[in-house]
Amino acid sequence: MSLSTAQRRLLQEYRNLTNDPPDGITAGPVSEDDMFHWEALIEGPEGTPFEGGIFPAELKFPKDYPLAPPKMTFLGEIFHPNVYTNGVVCISILHPPGDDPNHYEEASERWSPIQSVEKILISVMSMLAEPNDESPANVEAAKMWRERRPEYEQKVRDGVRRMLGL
Amino acid sequence: MADEQVSLASLLLIVVLGGLIIRYLFFPGAGAAAGQTRGPRDAQSAARAREAAVERIQQMFPQVDRRTILWDLQHTGGNIMATTDRILAGRLATPPVTFQPPPPPPSPASSAAAAQSAAAASKAPSKPAEPDLITRYNLQSKINSSSSSSGIDEAAVGAKGKAWSSNRDERQAALQRRRDDMILAARRKMEAKLAAEKGSSS
């Protein structure tokens, strides 16, 4: 059984994430039959309304990974300015370097083969703590975050509790 | 040789022109006939285009309210670029009090799909009702048992569960266990927190 470059790289990343998992992150392929489809759990960062929550997300890797970035989608409900209502995550590290319609992202922040799943998940975690106001994916959330912060935080906290079945 | 090519080209031109003329002669009749029955649908698609334009502009300028955008779009004939330019130049006029914008579509998040909303309405209720993590990962049975029996298990799992196993199935099982533990731990913590909140408030 020969593995493609992408599969080898993903297996390597899976191994690193298993042996040395970053705090509050669990990630791996849904089944090793398909290395291009992962699922990750991200803990809500402390000191934010997401604290105490666990957020499942799906990562879909392209066949030419790591040349192209994966696509990340939250699977449960999450109310955040940079996450579309369908769960798709919008942050610079998931954008290929050539693709910057808004011209505000540094090339170094965007996807390149030296990035990794671990770095994506850590970036997403810090995105939860600090939304990027410049690229709202969920306009309603962005507006509420900016103008009615307490209401936004309450809504997020309610979502966190619901996700845990409480 | 060159002559032949020219005549071939002109022949093609005649065919194309002929086709266009035939199309021109026959299409208007068909278009008008269809247009009569399509009246309400045109209004709907116009509303959809308008909502899409408003949404696009609001994505760029969330600070501008919907009513102002609609008012300006009415002036620019629905031209997003023109309205964007006016916003950037700060030349946006405030709409008069008498201006009553059409109500926003039922689902503002997906106004581009306003037409599909009827079809989606039957589908939508099932989507927002995302299963919580306990349902999603089938953890009902472990909720109660884990808190009591975790003592011994965790020690055994902790040593084995973290390291990379060369066996694929073991790896899969270890990953699942870590996932379950993470969710159950978070739930236990949240439960305790809620209980504490309840206790302090009463």
CSV table of C-alpha atoms in Angstrom, one decimal:
chain,number,residue,atom,x,y,z
A,1,MET,CA,0.0,0.0,0.0
A,2,SER,CA,1.6,3.2,-1.1
A,3,LEU,CA,0.6,6.5,0.4
A,4,SER,CA,0.5,9.8,-1.4
A,5,THR,CA,2.5,12.7,-0.2
A,6,ALA,CA,-0.6,14.2,1.3
A,7,GLN,CA,-1.5,11.1,3.1
A,8,ARG,CA,2.0,10.7,4.5
A,9,ARG,CA,2.0,14.2,5.7
A,10,LEU,CA,-1.4,13.9,7.3
A,11,LEU,CA,-0.4,10.7,9.1
A,12,GLN,CA,2.7,12.5,10.3
A,13,GLU,CA,0.6,15.3,11.6
A,14,TYR,CA,-1.8,12.9,13.2
A,15,ARG,CA,1.0,11.2,15.0
A,16,ASN,CA,2.4,14.5,16.3
A,17,LEU,CA,-1.0,15.6,17.5
A,18,THR,CA,-1.5,12.3,19.3
A,19,ASN,CA,1.9,12.2,21.0
A,20,ASP,CA,2.0,15.9,21.9
A,21,PRO,CA,-1.5,17.3,21.8
A,22,PRO,CA,-1.9,21.0,22.4
A,23,ASP,CA,-4.0,22.1,25.3
A,24,GLY,CA,-7.7,21.7,24.7
A,25,ILE,CA,-7.4,20.2,21.3
A,26,THR,CA,-8.2,16.7,20.1
A,27,ALA,CA,-7.9,15.9,16.4
A,28,GLY,CA,-7.6,13.0,14.0
A,29,PRO,CA,-9.1,11.3,11.0
A,30,VAL,CA,-12.7,10.1,11.4
A,31,SER,CA,-11.4,6.8,10.1
A,32,GLU,CA,-8.0,6.1,8.8
A,33,ASP,CA,-9.6,4.7,5.6
A,34,ASP,CA,-9.9,8.3,4.6
A,35,MET,CA,-7.1,10.5,5.8
A,36,PHE,CA,-8.6,13.5,4.1
A,37,HIS,CA,-11.5,13.8,6.5
A,38,TRP,CA,-10.7,14.8,10.1
A,39,GLU,CA,-12.7,15.7,13.0
A,40,ALA,CA,-11.4,18.0,15.8
A,41,LEU,CA,-12.7,19.0,19.2
A,42,ILE,CA,-11.7,22.5,20.4
A,43,GLU,CA,-12.1,23.7,23.9
A,44,GLY,CA,-13.5,27.2,24.4
A,45,PRO,CA,-10.6,29.4,25.6
A,46,GLU,CA,-10.7,30.4,29.2
A,47,GLY,CA,-11.7,33.9,30.2
A,48,THR,CA,-14.1,34.1,27.2
A,49,PRO,CA,-17.8,33.4,26.9
A,50,PHE,CA,-16.8,30.2,25.1
A,51,GLU,CA,-15.1,28.9,28.2
A,52,GLY,CA,-16.1,25.5,29.3
A,53,GLY,CA,-17.5,24.6,25.9
A,54,ILE,CA,-16.4,21.9,23.5
A,55,PHE,CA,-16.7,22.7,19.8
A,56,PRO,CA,-16.6,19.9,17.2
A,57,ALA,CA,-15.4,20.8,13.7
A,58,GLU,CA,-14.7,18.9,10.5
A,59,LEU,CA,-11.6,19.4,8.4
A,60,LYS,CA,-11.6,18.4,4.8
A,61,PHE,CA,-8.2,18.2,3.1
A,62,PRO,CA,-7.6,18.7,-0.6
A,63,LYS,CA,-5.7,16.0,-2.5
A,64,ASP,CA,-2.8,18.4,-2.9
A,65,TYR,CA,-2.5,19.1,0.8
A,66,PRO,CA,-0.3,20.8,2.1
A,67,LEU,CA,0.0,23.0,-1.0
A,68,ALA,CA,-3.7,24.0,-0.5
A,69,PRO,CA,-5.3,24.5,2.9
A,70,PRO,CA,-8.1,22.4,4.3
A,71,LYS,CA,-11.6,23.6,4.7
A,72,MET,CA,-12.9,23.8,8.3
A,73,THR,CA,-16.5,23.7,9.3
A,74,PHE,CA,-17.9,23.7,12.8
A,75,LEU,CA,-20.4,20.9,13.2
A,76,GLY,CA,-22.5,22.3,16.1
A,77,GLU,CA,-24.0,25.6,16.7
A,78,ILE,CA,-21.5,28.4,17.2
A,79,PHE,CA,-22.3,32.1,17.2
A,80,HIS,CA,-19.2,34.0,16.2
A,81,PRO,CA,-18.4,36.9,13.9
A,82,ASN,CA,-15.9,34.9,11.8
A,83,VAL,CA,-17.9,31.7,11.4
A,84,TYR,CA,-20.6,31.6,8.8
A,85,THR,CA,-24.1,30.4,9.9
A,86,ASN,CA,-23.4,27.1,8.1
A,87,GLY,CA,-20.3,26.6,10.3
A,88,VAL,CA,-17.6,27.4,7.7
A,89,VAL,CA,-14.7,29.1,9.4
A,90,CYS,CA,-13.3,32.2,7.9
A,91,ILE,CA,-9.7,33.0,9.0
A,92,SER,CA,-6.6,34.1,7.2
A,93,ILE,CA,-4.7,30.9,7.9
A,94,LEU,CA,-7.2,28.9,5.9
A,95,HIS,CA,-6.8,31.2,2.8
A,96,PRO,CA,-4.3,30.4,0.2
A,97,PRO,CA,-1.7,33.1,-0.3
A,98,GLY,CA,-2.8,34.2,-3.7
A,99,ASP,CA,-6.4,34.6,-2.6
A,100,ASP,CA,-7.0,37.8,-0.7
A,101,PRO,CA,-10.0,39.7,-2.1
A,102,ASN,CA,-9.9,42.2,0.8
A,103,HIS,CA,-6.1,43.0,0.8
A,104,TYR,CA,-5.9,43.2,4.6
A,105,GLU,CA,-4.2,39.9,5.4
A,106,GLU,CA,-0.5,39.6,5.6
A,107,ALA,CA,0.9,36.9,3.4
A,108,SER,CA,2.6,35.4,6.4
A,109,GLU,CA,-0.8,34.9,8.1
A,110,ARG,CA,-2.2,32.9,5.3
A,111,TRP,CA,-1.9,29.3,4.4
A,112,SER,CA,1.4,27.8,3.3
A,113,PRO,CA,2.8,24.3,3.5
A,114,ILE,CA,4.8,25.3,6.6
A,115,GLN,CA,1.6,25.7,8.5
A,116,SER,CA,-0.2,22.7,10.0
A,117,VAL,CA,-3.4,21.3,11.4
A,118,GLU,CA,-2.1,22.1,14.8
A,119,LYS,CA,-1.5,25.8,13.9
A,120,ILE,CA,-4.9,26.0,12.3
A,121,LEU,CA,-6.6,24.7,15.4
A,122,ILE,CA,-4.6,27.0,17.7
A,123,SER,CA,-5.5,29.9,15.4
A,124,VAL,CA,-9.1,29.0,15.5
A,125,MET,CA,-9.0,28.8,19.3
A,126,SER,CA,-7.5,32.3,19.5
A,127,MET,CA,-10.1,33.5,17.0
A,128,LEU,CA,-12.8,32.4,19.4
A,129,ALA,CA,-11.2,34.6,22.1
A,130,GLU,CA,-10.6,37.5,19.8
A,131,PRO,CA,-12.9,37.9,16.8
A,132,ASN,CA,-11.5,39.6,13.8
A,133,ASP,CA,-13.8,42.6,13.2
A,134,GLU,CA,-12.4,43.2,9.7
A,135,SER,CA,-13.9,40.1,8.0
A,136,PRO,CA,-17.3,39.4,9.4
A,137,ALA,CA,-18.7,36.1,8.1
A,138,ASN,CA,-21.7,36.2,10.3
A,139,VAL,CA,-22.9,39.8,10.1
A,140,GLU,CA,-25.5,39.4,12.8
A,141,ALA,CA,-22.9,38.1,15.3
A,142,ALA,CA,-20.4,40.8,14.3
A,143,LYS,CA,-22.9,43.5,14.9
A,144,MET,CA,-24.0,42.1,18.2
A,145,TRP,CA,-20.4,41.6,19.3
A,146,ARG,CA,-19.6,45.2,18.4
A,147,GLU,CA,-22.7,46.9,19.7
A,148,ARG,CA,-24.3,44.7,22.4
A,149,ARG,CA,-21.4,42.8,23.9
A,150,PRO,CA,-23.3,41.5,27.0
A,151,GLU,CA,-26.1,40.1,24.8
A,152,TYR,CA,-23.5,38.4,22.5
A,153,GLU,CA,-21.7,36.8,25.5
A,154,GLN,CA,-25.0,35.5,26.9
A,155,LYS,CA,-26.0,34.0,23.6
A,156,VAL,CA,-22.6,32.3,23.3
A,157,ARG,CA,-22.8,31.0,26.9
A,158,ASP,CA,-26.3,29.6,26.2
A,159,GLY,CA,-25.0,27.9,23.1
A,160,VAL,CA,-22.1,26.3,25.1
A,161,ARG,CA,-24.5,24.9,27.6
A,162,ARG,CA,-26.9,23.5,25.0
A,163,MET,CA,-24.0,21.8,23.2
A,164,LEU,CA,-23.1,19.9,26.4
A,165,GLY,CA,-26.7,18.7,26.7
A,166,LEU,CA,-27.4,20.7,29.8
B,1,MET,CA,-6.3,29.5,-50.7
B,2,ALA,CA,-6.8,32.8,-49.0
B,3,ASP,CA,-10.0,33.4,-51.0
B,4,GLU,CA,-11.4,30.1,-49.9
B,5,GLN,CA,-10.8,31.0,-46.3
B,6,VAL,CA,-12.5,34.4,-46.6
B,7,SER,CA,-15.5,32.9,-48.3
B,8,LEU,CA,-15.7,30.3,-45.5
B,9,ALA,CA,-15.6,33.0,-43.0
B,10,SER,CA,-18.3,35.0,-44.7
B,11,LEU,CA,-20.4,31.9,-45.0
B,12,LEU,CA,-20.1,31.4,-41.3
B,13,LEU,CA,-21.0,35.0,-40.7
B,14,ILE,CA,-24.1,34.7,-42.8
B,15,VAL,CA,-25.2,31.6,-41.0
B,16,VAL,CA,-24.7,33.3,-37.6
B,17,LEU,CA,-26.5,36.5,-38.7
B,18,GLY,CA,-29.3,34.4,-40.2
B,19,GLY,CA,-29.6,32.6,-36.9
B,20,LEU,CA,-29.7,35.9,-35.0
B,21,ILE,CA,-32.4,37.3,-37.3
B,22,ILE,CA,-34.6,34.2,-36.9
B,23,ARG,CA,-34.1,34.3,-33.2
B,24,TYR,CA,-35.0,38.0,-33.1
B,25,LEU,CA,-38.1,37.4,-35.1
B,26,PHE,CA,-39.4,34.5,-33.1
B,27,PHE,CA,-38.1,35.2,-29.6
B,28,PRO,CA,-40.0,38.4,-28.7
B,29,GLY,CA,-43.3,36.6,-29.2
B,30,ALA,CA,-42.3,33.8,-27.0
B,31,GLY,CA,-40.8,36.2,-24.5
B,32,ALA,CA,-43.9,38.3,-24.2
B,33,ALA,CA,-46.1,35.2,-23.8
B,34,ALA,CA,-44.0,33.9,-21.0
B,35,GLY,CA,-43.7,37.4,-19.5
B,36,GLN,CA,-47.4,37.6,-18.8
B,37,THR,CA,-47.4,34.5,-16.6
B,38,ARG,CA,-44.1,35.5,-15.0
B,39,GLY,CA,-45.2,38.8,-13.5
B,40,PRO,CA,-45.2,37.8,-9.8
B,41,ARG,CA,-42.1,35.8,-10.2
B,42,ASP,CA,-40.2,38.8,-11.6
B,43,ALA,CA,-41.2,40.8,-8.6
B,44,GLN,CA,-39.9,38.0,-6.4
B,45,SER,CA,-36.6,37.8,-8.2
B,46,ALA,CA,-36.2,41.6,-8.0
B,47,ALA,CA,-36.8,41.4,-4.3
B,48,ARG,CA,-34.2,38.6,-4.1
B,49,ALA,CA,-31.7,40.7,-6.1
B,50,ARG,CA,-32.4,43.7,-3.8
B,51,GLU,CA,-31.8,41.6,-0.7
B,52,ALA,CA,-28.6,40.2,-2.1
B,53,ALA,CA,-27.4,43.7,-2.9
B,54,VAL,CA,-28.2,44.9,0.6
B,55,GLU,CA,-26.5,41.9,2.2
B,56,ARG,CA,-23.4,42.4,0.1
B,57,ILE,CA,-23.2,46.1,1.0
B,58,GLN,CA,-23.9,45.4,4.7
B,59,GLN,CA,-21.0,42.9,4.7
B,60,MET,CA,-18.7,45.7,3.6
B,61,PHE,CA,-20.3,48.4,5.7
B,62,PRO,CA,-22.1,46.8,8.7
B,63,GLN,CA,-22.4,50.3,10.2
B,64,VAL,CA,-24.8,51.5,7.5
B,65,ASP,CA,-28.4,50.4,8.2
B,66,ARG,CA,-30.6,48.6,5.9
B,67,ARG,CA,-33.0,51.4,5.3
B,68,THR,CA,-30.3,53.8,4.2
B,69,ILE,CA,-28.9,51.2,1.8
B,70,LEU,CA,-32.3,50.5,0.3
B,71,TRP,CA,-32.9,54.2,-0.1
B,72,ASP,CA,-29.6,54.7,-1.9
B,73,LEU,CA,-30.0,51.6,-4.0
B,74,GLN,CA,-33.3,53.0,-5.2
B,75,HIS,CA,-31.5,56.1,-6.4
B,76,THR,CA,-28.6,54.2,-8.1
B,77,GLY,CA,-31.0,51.8,-9.7
B,78,GLY,CA,-29.8,48.9,-7.6
B,79,ASN,CA,-26.2,49.5,-8.6
B,80,ILE,CA,-24.0,48.0,-5.8
B,81,MET,CA,-20.8,49.7,-7.1
B,82,ALA,CA,-22.4,53.2,-7.3
B,83,THR,CA,-23.9,52.8,-3.8
B,84,THR,CA,-20.5,51.5,-2.5
B,85,ASP,CA,-18.8,54.6,-4.0
B,86,ARG,CA,-21.3,56.9,-2.4
B,87,ILE,CA,-20.8,55.3,1.0
B,88,LEU,CA,-17.0,55.5,0.7
B,89,ALA,CA,-17.3,59.2,-0.3
B,90,GLY,CA,-19.6,59.8,2.6
B,91,ARG,CA,-22.3,61.1,0.2
B,92,LEU,CA,-25.0,58.8,1.5
B,93,ALA,CA,-28.3,60.7,2.0
B,94,THR,CA,-30.5,59.9,5.0
B,95,PRO,CA,-33.8,58.6,3.8
B,96,PRO,CA,-36.9,60.7,4.6
B,97,VAL,CA,-39.2,59.6,7.3
B,98,THR,CA,-41.8,58.7,4.8
B,99,PHE,CA,-39.6,56.1,3.2
B,100,GLN,CA,-40.9,52.7,4.1
B,101,PRO,CA,-38.4,50.0,3.1
B,102,PRO,CA,-39.9,46.5,2.3
B,103,PRO,CA,-39.6,44.2,5.2
B,104,PRO,CA,-36.5,42.0,5.4
B,105,PRO,CA,-36.9,38.4,4.3
B,106,PRO,CA,-37.8,35.9,7.1
B,107,SER,CA,-34.3,34.6,7.3
B,108,PRO,CA,-31.8,37.5,7.1
B,109,ALA,CA,-28.8,35.2,7.2
B,110,SER,CA,-29.7,33.5,3.9
B,111,SER,CA,-31.6,36.2,2.1
B,112,ALA,CA,-29.9,35.2,-1.1
B,113,ALA,CA,-31.8,32.0,-0.9
B,114,ALA,CA,-35.1,33.8,-0.2
B,115,ALA,CA,-36.8,31.9,-3.0
B,116,GLN,CA,-35.7,28.6,-1.6
B,117,SER,CA,-36.9,29.6,1.9
B,118,ALA,CA,-40.2,27.9,1.2
B,119,ALA,CA,-38.4,24.7,0.3
B,120,ALA,CA,-35.9,25.2,3.0
B,121,ALA,CA,-38.6,25.8,5.6
B,122,SER,CA,-39.4,22.2,5.8
B,123,LYS,CA,-35.7,21.4,5.9
B,124,ALA,CA,-34.5,24.2,8.1
B,125,PRO,CA,-36.1,23.1,11.5
B,126,SER,CA,-34.1,19.9,11.4
B,127,LYS,CA,-30.8,21.7,10.7
B,128,PRO,CA,-30.7,24.3,13.6
B,129,ALA,CA,-31.6,21.5,16.0
B,130,GLU,CA,-28.0,20.4,16.0
B,131,PRO,CA,-27.6,17.4,18.1
B,132,ASP,CA,-25.7,18.2,21.3
B,133,LEU,CA,-22.3,16.5,21.9
B,134,ILE,CA,-23.8,13.8,24.1
B,135,THR,CA,-26.2,12.7,21.4
B,136,ARG,CA,-23.6,13.2,18.6
B,137,TYR,CA,-21.0,10.9,20.2
B,138,ASN,CA,-23.4,8.5,21.9
B,139,LEU,CA,-22.3,9.3,25.4
B,140,GLN,CA,-25.6,9.0,27.2
B,141,SER,CA,-24.6,5.7,28.8
B,142,LYS,CA,-21.2,7.1,29.9
B,143,ILE,CA,-22.5,10.3,31.6
B,144,ASN,CA,-23.3,8.7,34.9
B,145,SER,CA,-20.9,5.8,34.9
B,146,SER,CA,-17.8,7.8,34.0
B,147,SER,CA,-17.9,10.0,37.1
B,148,SER,CA,-17.8,7.0,39.4
B,149,SER,CA,-15.6,4.5,37.7
B,150,SER,CA,-13.2,6.9,36.0
B,151,GLY,CA,-10.6,6.6,38.8
B,152,ILE,CA,-9.0,3.3,37.8
B,153,ASP,CA,-9.8,3.6,34.1
B,154,GLU,CA,-8.2,7.0,33.6
B,155,ALA,CA,-4.9,5.9,35.1
B,156,ALA,CA,-4.8,2.9,32.8
B,157,VAL,CA,-5.9,4.9,29.8
B,158,GLY,CA,-3.8,7.9,30.5
B,159,ALA,CA,-0.6,5.8,30.2
B,160,LYS,CA,-1.7,4.0,27.1
B,161,GLY,CA,-4.1,6.5,25.5
B,162,LYS,CA,-1.8,9.3,24.8
B,163,ALA,CA,1.0,7.5,23.0
B,164,TRP,CA,1.0,6.7,19.3
B,165,SER,CA,0.2,3.1,18.8
B,166,SER,CA,1.5,1.2,15.8
B,167,ASN,CA,-1.8,-0.6,15.7
B,168,ARG,CA,-4.4,1.3,13.6
B,169,ASP,CA,-7.4,0.1,15.5
B,170,GLU,CA,-5.8,0.9,18.8
B,171,ARG,CA,-5.1,4.4,17.5
B,172,GLN,CA,-8.6,4.8,16.5
B,173,ALA,CA,-9.9,3.6,19.9
B,174,ALA,CA,-7.5,5.9,21.7
B,175,LEU,CA,-8.6,8.9,19.7
B,176,GLN,CA,-12.2,8.2,20.4
B,177,ARG,CA,-11.5,7.7,24.1
B,178,ARG,CA,-9.7,11.1,24.3
B,179,ARG,CA,-12.6,12.7,22.5
B,180,ASP,CA,-15.2,11.2,24.8
B,181,ASP,CA,-13.2,12.1,27.9
B,182,MET,CA,-12.8,15.6,26.8
B,183,ILE,CA,-16.6,16.0,26.3
B,184,LEU,CA,-17.5,14.2,29.5
B,185,ALA,CA,-15.0,16.2,31.5
B,186,ALA,CA,-16.4,19.5,30.1
B,187,ARG,CA,-19.9,18.4,30.9
B,188,ARG,CA,-19.1,17.5,34.4
B,189,LYS,CA,-17.4,20.8,34.9
B,190,MET,CA,-20.3,22.7,33.5
B,191,GLU,CA,-22.7,20.7,35.6
B,192,ALA,CA,-20.8,21.6,38.7
B,193,LYS,CA,-20.7,25.2,37.7
B,194,LEU,CA,-24.4,25.3,37.1
B,195,ALA,CA,-25.1,23.7,40.4
B,196,ALA,CA,-22.8,26.2,42.1
B,197,GLU,CA,-24.6,29.1,40.4
B,198,LYS,CA,-28.0,27.7,41.5
B,199,GLY,CA,-26.7,27.3,45.1
B,200,SER,CA,-25.4,30.8,45.3
B,201,SER,CA,-28.5,32.4,43.9
B,202,SER,CA,-31.0,30.6,46.1
